[in-house]
Tab-separated table of C-alpha atoms in Angstrom:
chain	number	residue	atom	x	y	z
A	1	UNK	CA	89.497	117.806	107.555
A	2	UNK	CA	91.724	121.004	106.592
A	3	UNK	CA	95.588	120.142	107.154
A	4	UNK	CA	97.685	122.125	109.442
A	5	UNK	CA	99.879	124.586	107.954
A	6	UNK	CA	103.085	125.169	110.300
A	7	UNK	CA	104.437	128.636	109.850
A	8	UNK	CA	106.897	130.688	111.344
A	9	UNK	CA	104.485	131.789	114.215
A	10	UNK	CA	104.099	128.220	115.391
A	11	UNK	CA	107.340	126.945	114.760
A	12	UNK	CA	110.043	127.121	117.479
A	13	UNK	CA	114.069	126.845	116.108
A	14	UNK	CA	115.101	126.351	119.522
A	15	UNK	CA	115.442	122.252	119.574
A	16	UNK	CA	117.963	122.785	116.750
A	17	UNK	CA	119.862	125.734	118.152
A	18	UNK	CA	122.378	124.214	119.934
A	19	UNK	CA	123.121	121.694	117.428
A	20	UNK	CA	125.694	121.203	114.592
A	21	UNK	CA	123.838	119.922	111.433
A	22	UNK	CA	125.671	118.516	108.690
A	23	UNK	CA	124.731	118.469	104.875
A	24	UNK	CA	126.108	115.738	102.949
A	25	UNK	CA	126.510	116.786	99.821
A	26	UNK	CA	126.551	120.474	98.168
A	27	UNK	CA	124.655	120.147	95.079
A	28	UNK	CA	121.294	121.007	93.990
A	29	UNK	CA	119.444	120.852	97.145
A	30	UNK	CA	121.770	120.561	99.585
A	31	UNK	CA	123.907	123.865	98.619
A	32	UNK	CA	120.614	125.875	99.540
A	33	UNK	CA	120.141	124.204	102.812
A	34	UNK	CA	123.556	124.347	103.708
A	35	UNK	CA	123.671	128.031	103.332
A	36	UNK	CA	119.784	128.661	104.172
A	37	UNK	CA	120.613	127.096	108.010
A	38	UNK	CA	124.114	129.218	108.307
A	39	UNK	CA	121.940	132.190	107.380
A	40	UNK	CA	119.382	131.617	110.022
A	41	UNK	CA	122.325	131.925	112.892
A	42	UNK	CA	122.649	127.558	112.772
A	43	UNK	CA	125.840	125.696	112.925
A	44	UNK	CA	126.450	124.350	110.121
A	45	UNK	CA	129.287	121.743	108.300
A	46	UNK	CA	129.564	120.118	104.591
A	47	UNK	CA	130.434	116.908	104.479
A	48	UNK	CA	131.654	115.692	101.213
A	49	UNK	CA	134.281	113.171	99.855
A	50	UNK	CA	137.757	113.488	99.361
A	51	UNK	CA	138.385	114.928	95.746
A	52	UNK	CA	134.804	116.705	95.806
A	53	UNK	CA	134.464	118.887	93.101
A	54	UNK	CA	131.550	120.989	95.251
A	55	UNK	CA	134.409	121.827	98.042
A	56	UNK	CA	135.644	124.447	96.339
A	57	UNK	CA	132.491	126.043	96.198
A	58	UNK	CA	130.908	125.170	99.431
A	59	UNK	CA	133.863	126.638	101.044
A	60	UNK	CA	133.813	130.108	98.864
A	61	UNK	CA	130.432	130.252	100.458
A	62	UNK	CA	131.839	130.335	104.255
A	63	UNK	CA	130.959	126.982	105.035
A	64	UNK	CA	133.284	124.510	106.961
A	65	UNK	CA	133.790	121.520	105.214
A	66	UNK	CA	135.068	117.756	106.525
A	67	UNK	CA	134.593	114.544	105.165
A	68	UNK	CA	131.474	112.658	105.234
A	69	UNK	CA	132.685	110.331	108.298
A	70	UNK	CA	134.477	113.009	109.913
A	71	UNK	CA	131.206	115.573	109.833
A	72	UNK	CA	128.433	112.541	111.078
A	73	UNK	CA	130.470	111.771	113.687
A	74	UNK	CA	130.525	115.919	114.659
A	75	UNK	CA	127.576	116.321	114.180
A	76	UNK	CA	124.295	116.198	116.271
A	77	UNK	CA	121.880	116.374	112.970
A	78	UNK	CA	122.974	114.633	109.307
A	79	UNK	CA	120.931	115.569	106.673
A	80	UNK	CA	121.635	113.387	103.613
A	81	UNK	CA	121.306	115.217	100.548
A	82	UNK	CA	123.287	113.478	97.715
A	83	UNK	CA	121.719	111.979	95.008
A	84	UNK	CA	119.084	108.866	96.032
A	85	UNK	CA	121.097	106.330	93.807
A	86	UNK	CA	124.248	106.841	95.598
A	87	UNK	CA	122.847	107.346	99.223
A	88	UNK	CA	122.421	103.518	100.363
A	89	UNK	CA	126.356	103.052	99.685
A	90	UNK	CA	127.849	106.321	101.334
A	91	UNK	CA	125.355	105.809	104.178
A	92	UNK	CA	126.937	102.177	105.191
A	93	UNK	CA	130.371	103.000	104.010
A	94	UNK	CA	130.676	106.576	105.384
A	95	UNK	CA	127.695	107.350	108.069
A	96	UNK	CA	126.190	104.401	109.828
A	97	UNK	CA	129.454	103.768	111.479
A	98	UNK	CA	129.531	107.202	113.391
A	99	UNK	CA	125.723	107.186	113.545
A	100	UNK	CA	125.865	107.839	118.063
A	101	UNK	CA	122.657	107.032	119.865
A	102	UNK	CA	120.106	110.189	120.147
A	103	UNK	CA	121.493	111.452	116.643
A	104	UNK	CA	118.973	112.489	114.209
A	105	UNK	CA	119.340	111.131	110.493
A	106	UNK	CA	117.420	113.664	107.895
A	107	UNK	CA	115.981	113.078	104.453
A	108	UNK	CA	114.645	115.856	101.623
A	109	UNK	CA	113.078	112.249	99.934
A	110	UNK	CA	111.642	109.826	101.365
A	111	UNK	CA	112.785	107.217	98.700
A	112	UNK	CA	115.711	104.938	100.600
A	113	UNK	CA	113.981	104.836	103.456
A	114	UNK	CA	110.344	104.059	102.431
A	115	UNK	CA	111.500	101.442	99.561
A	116	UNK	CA	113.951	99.491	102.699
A	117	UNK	CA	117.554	100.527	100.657
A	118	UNK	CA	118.697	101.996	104.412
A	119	UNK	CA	117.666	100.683	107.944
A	120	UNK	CA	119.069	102.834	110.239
A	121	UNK	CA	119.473	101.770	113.866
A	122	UNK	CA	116.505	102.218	116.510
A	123	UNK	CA	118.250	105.037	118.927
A	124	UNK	CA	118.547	107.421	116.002
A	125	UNK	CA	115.928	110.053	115.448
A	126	UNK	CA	114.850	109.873	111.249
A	127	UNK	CA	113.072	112.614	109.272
A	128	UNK	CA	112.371	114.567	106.103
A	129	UNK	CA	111.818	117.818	105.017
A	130	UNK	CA	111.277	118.475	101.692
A	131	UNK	CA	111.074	122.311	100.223
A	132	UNK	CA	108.635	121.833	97.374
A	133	UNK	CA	111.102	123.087	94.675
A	134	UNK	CA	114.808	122.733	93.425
A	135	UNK	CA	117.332	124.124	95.416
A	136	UNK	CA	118.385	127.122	93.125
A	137	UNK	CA	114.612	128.547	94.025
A	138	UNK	CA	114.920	127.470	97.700
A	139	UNK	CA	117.747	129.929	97.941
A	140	UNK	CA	116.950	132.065	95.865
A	141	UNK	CA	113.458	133.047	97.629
A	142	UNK	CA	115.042	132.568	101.241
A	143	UNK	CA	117.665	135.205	99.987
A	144	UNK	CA	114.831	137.343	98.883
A	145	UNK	CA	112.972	137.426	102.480
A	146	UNK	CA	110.439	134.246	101.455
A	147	UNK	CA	110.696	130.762	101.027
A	148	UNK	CA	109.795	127.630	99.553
A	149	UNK	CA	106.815	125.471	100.675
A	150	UNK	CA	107.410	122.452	101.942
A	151	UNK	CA	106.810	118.793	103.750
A	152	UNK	CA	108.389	117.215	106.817
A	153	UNK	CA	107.622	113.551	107.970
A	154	UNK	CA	109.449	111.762	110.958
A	155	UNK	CA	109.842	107.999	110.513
A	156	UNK	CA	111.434	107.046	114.077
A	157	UNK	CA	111.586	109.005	117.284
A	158	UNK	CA	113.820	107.683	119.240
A	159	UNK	CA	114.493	110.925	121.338
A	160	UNK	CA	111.018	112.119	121.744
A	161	UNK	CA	111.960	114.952	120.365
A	162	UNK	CA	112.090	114.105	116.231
A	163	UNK	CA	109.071	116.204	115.226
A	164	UNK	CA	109.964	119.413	116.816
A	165	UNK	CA	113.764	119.394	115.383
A	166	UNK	CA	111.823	118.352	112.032
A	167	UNK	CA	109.717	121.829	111.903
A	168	UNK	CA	112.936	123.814	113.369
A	169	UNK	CA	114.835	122.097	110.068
A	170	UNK	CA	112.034	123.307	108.701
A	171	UNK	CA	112.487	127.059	109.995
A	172	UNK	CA	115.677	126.885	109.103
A	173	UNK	CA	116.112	126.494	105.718
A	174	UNK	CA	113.001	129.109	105.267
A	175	UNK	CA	110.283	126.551	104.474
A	176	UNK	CA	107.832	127.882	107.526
A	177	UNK	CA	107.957	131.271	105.992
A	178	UNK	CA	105.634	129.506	103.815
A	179	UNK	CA	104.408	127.172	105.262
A	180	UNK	CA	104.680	123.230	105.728
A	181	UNK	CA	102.644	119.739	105.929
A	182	UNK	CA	103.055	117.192	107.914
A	183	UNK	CA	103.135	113.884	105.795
A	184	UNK	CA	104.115	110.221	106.204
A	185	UNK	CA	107.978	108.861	104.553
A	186	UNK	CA	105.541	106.680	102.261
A	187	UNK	CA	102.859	109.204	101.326
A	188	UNK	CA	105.849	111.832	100.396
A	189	UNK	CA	107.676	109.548	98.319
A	190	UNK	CA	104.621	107.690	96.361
A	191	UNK	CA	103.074	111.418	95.648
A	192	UNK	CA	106.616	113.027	94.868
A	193	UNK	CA	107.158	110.390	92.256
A	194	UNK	CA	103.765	110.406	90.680
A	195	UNK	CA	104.125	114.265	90.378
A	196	UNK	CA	107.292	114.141	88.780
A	197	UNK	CA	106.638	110.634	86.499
A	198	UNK	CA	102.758	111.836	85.754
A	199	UNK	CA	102.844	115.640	85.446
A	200	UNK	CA	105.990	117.676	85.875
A	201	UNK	CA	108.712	116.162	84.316
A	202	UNK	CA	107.065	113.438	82.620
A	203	UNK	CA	103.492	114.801	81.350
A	204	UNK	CA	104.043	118.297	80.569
A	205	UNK	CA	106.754	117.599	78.415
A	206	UNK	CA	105.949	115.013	76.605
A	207	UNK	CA	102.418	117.002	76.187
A	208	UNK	CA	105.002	119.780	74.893
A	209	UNK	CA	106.785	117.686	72.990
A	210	UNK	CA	103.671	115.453	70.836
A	211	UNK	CA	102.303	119.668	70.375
A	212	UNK	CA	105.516	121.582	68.843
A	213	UNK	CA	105.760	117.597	66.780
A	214	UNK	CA	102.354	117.837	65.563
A	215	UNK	CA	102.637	121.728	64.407
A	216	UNK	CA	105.844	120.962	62.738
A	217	UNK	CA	104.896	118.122	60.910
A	218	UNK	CA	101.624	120.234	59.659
A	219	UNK	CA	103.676	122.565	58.081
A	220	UNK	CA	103.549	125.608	60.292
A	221	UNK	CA	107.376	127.740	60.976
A	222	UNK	CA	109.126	125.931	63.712
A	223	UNK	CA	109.501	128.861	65.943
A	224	UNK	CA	106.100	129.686	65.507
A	225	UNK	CA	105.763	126.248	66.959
A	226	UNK	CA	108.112	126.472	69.763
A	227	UNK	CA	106.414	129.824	71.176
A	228	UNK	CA	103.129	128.221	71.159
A	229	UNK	CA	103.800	124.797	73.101
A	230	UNK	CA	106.760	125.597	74.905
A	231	UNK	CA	107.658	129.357	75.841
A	232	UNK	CA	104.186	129.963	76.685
A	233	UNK	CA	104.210	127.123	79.050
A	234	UNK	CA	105.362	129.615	81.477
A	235	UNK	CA	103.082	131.815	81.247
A	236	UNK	CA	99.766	130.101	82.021
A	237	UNK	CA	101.562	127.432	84.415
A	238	UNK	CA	102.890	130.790	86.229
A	239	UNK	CA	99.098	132.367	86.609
A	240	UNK	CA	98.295	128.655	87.508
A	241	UNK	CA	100.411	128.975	90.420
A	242	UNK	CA	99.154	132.273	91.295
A	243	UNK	CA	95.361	131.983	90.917
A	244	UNK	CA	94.426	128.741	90.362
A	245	UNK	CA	92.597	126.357	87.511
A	246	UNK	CA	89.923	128.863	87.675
A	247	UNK	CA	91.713	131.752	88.087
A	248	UNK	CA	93.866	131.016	85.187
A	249	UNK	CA	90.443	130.296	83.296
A	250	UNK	CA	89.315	133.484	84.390
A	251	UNK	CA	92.816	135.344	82.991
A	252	UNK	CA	92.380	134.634	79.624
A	253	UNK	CA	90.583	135.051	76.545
A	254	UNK	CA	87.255	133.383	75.859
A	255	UNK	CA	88.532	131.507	72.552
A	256	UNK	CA	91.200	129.837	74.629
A	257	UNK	CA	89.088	129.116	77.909
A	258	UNK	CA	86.279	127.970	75.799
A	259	UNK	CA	89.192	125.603	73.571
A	260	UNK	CA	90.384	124.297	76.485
A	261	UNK	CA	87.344	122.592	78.209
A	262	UNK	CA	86.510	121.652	74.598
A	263	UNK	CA	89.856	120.006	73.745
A	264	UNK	CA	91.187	119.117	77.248
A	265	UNK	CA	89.123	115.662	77.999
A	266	UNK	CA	90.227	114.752	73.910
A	267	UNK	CA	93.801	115.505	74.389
A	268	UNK	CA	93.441	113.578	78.873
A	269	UNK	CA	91.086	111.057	78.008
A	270	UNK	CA	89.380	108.108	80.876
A	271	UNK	CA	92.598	106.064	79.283
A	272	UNK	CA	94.990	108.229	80.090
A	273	UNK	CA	94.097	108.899	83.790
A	274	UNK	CA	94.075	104.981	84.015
A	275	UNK	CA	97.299	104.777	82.261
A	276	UNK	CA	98.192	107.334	85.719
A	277	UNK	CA	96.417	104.818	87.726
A	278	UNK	CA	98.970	102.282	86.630
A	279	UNK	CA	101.824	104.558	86.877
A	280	UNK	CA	100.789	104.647	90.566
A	281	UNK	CA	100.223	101.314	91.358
A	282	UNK	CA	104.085	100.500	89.720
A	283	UNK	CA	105.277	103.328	92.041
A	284	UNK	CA	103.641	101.840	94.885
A	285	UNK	CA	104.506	98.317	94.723
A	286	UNK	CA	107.752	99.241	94.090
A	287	UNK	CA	108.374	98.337	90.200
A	288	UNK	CA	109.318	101.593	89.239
A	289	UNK	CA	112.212	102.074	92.438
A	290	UNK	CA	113.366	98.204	90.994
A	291	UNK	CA	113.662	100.065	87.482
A	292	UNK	CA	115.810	102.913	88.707
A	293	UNK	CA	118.158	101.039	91.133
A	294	UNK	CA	118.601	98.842	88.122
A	295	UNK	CA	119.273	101.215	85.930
A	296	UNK	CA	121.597	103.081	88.153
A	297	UNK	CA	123.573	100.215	89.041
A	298	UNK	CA	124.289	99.289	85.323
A	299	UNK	CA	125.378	102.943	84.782
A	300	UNK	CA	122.234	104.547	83.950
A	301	UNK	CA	122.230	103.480	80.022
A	302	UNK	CA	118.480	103.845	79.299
A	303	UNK	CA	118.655	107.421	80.861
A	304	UNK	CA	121.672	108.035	78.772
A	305	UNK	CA	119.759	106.531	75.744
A	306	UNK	CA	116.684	108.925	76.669
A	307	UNK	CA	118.965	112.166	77.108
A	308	UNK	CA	120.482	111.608	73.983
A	309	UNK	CA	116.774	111.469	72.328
A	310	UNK	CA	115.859	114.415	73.576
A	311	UNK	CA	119.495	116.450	72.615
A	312	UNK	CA	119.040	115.443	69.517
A	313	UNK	CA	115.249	116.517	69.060
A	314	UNK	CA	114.105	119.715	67.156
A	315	UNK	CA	112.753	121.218	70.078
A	316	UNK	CA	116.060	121.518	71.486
A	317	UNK	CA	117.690	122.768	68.480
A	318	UNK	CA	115.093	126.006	67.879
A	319	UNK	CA	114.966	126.486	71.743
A	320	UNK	CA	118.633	126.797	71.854
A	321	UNK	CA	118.632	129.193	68.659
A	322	UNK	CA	115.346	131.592	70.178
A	323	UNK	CA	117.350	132.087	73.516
A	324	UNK	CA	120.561	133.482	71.909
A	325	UNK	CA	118.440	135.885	69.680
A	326	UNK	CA	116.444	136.410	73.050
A	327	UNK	CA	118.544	137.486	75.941
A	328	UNK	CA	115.714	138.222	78.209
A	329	UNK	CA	114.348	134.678	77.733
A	330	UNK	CA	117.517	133.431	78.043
A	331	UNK	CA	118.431	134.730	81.671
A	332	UNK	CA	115.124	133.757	82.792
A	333	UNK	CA	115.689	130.213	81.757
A	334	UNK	CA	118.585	130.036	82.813
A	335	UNK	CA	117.848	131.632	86.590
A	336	UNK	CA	115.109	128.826	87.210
């Protein structure tokens, strides 16, 4: 069964029209949708704390800003957008207080709500939609006349009304210029992880990493190195995104389509898609959000530990050096 793909020609932004929606918080994500929903003709506030460094900002942009308690209880629509560590606390502290029946609470992650860290009351509408990108490119392509795909998922409906001011969210922030799914709170969070902890920002570079490590240590130039495993990276994940597995295949040469089915299944073995399997089941049974709640609460020192690894790594060092000798690589890296 093919899923439904909710576009602009199906999706109405009336049920959100008449609404004020407030984003809580103005960083990475929530910067793009506050200014993504003032740009599609919605009524829009920031809500931030006092002493916010973002207000500054958020209010050079045009936006109105108040203080987290003072813009829930304003507003008809609250989408919480601040990082998922800190979201359980400002939510019973700052939101759930001026939470009024036929509200609607809003998500871009699943996470607090699947894993149980916030129970929101029954007469409140809950959803998520989540642009499948950082915020930077959210903006960036709604600016541009596009958008970013995305997901939405309603968890209560208290109104009847939750799934149609879900895909006008949508709309709004530019997803359905795209397109979006429709998806569950649990199967969004469980897949979002397992892409990030399995692939994107767990996989690919350490795959990048053990590569430009095992060049180096063979004797070839460093640079030589970096070029190989890390600027070219783009490249093929770019015509990846464009055309394909087999399109990509089909883009290059024969020596390195003919390597890579060779090579591929020695480099992902049976025991590494099993080692995936596991990464999974801890994701689903909730061992992993244990680990990061734990981890948070202490003051994130094995994160700390890890960034510090990875400052302090030669990849970093000839990255940072090819960039300032490259100023068109640099931008581009740094526009992403």
């Amino acid at each position: 069964m093919t899923a439904t793909l909710y576009t602009d020609r199906s999706v109405d932004l009336s049920p959100i029209e008449e609404k004020l929606v407030a984003v809580i918080g103005y960083g990475n994500q929530a910067h793009a949708h506050a200014q993504n929903l003032r740009d599609s003709g919605l009524n829009v506030v920031v809500g931030l704390r006092e002493g916010s460094a973002s207000r500054a900002k958020a209010e050079q942009a045009g936006l109105r800003v108040l203080s987290v308690e003072d813009a829930t209880r304003e507003a008809d629509v609250i989408m919480l957008l601040i990082p998922d560590e800190a979201q359980p606390g400002v939510y019973e502290q700052s939101i759930a207080p001026h939470l009024a029946p036929g509200k609607a609470l809003a998500f871009g992650h699943g996470f607090n709500i699947h894993f149980g860290r916030i129970t929101t009351p029954e007469d409140v509408d809950v959803f998520l939609v989540a642009p499948k990108g950082p915020g930077r490119m959210l903006r960036r392509l709604y600016v541009d006349g596009s958008g970013l795909a995305g997901l939405f998922a309603v968890a209560q409906d208290a109104t009847g009304n939750a799934r149609a001011l879900a895909l006008a969210y949508a709309r709004g922030v530019g997803c359905t210029r795209v397109g979006v799914l429709e998806t569950t709170f649990k199967e969004e969070t469980e897949t979002d992880l397992f892409g990030e902890q399995a692939v994107l920002c767990g996989g690919v570079p350490s795959l990048i990493q053990a590569g430009f490590e095992t060049l180096v240590e063979a004797g070839y130039q460093p640079e030589v190195a970096y070029f190989e495993t890390v600027h070219e990276v783009k490249l093929i994940v770019d015509l990846i995104y464009e055309k394909g597995l087999a399109g990509m295949r089909h883009s290059i040469s024969n020596t390195a389509e003919f390597g890579g089915y060779v090579t591929g299944a020695r480099v992902v073995t049976p025991e590494t898609k099993a080692t995936m399997r596991d990464v999974l089941a801890d994701i689903q049974g909730g061992r992993f959000a244990e680990q990061f709640v734990a981890d948070a609460d202490a003051g994130f020192p094995s994160m700390e530990e890890r960034r510090h690894e990875l400052r302090e790594h030669p990849v970093e060092g000839v990255g940072a050096d090819l960039r300032t000798k490259l100023p068109l690589l640099q931008t581009r890296e740094t526009e992403v």
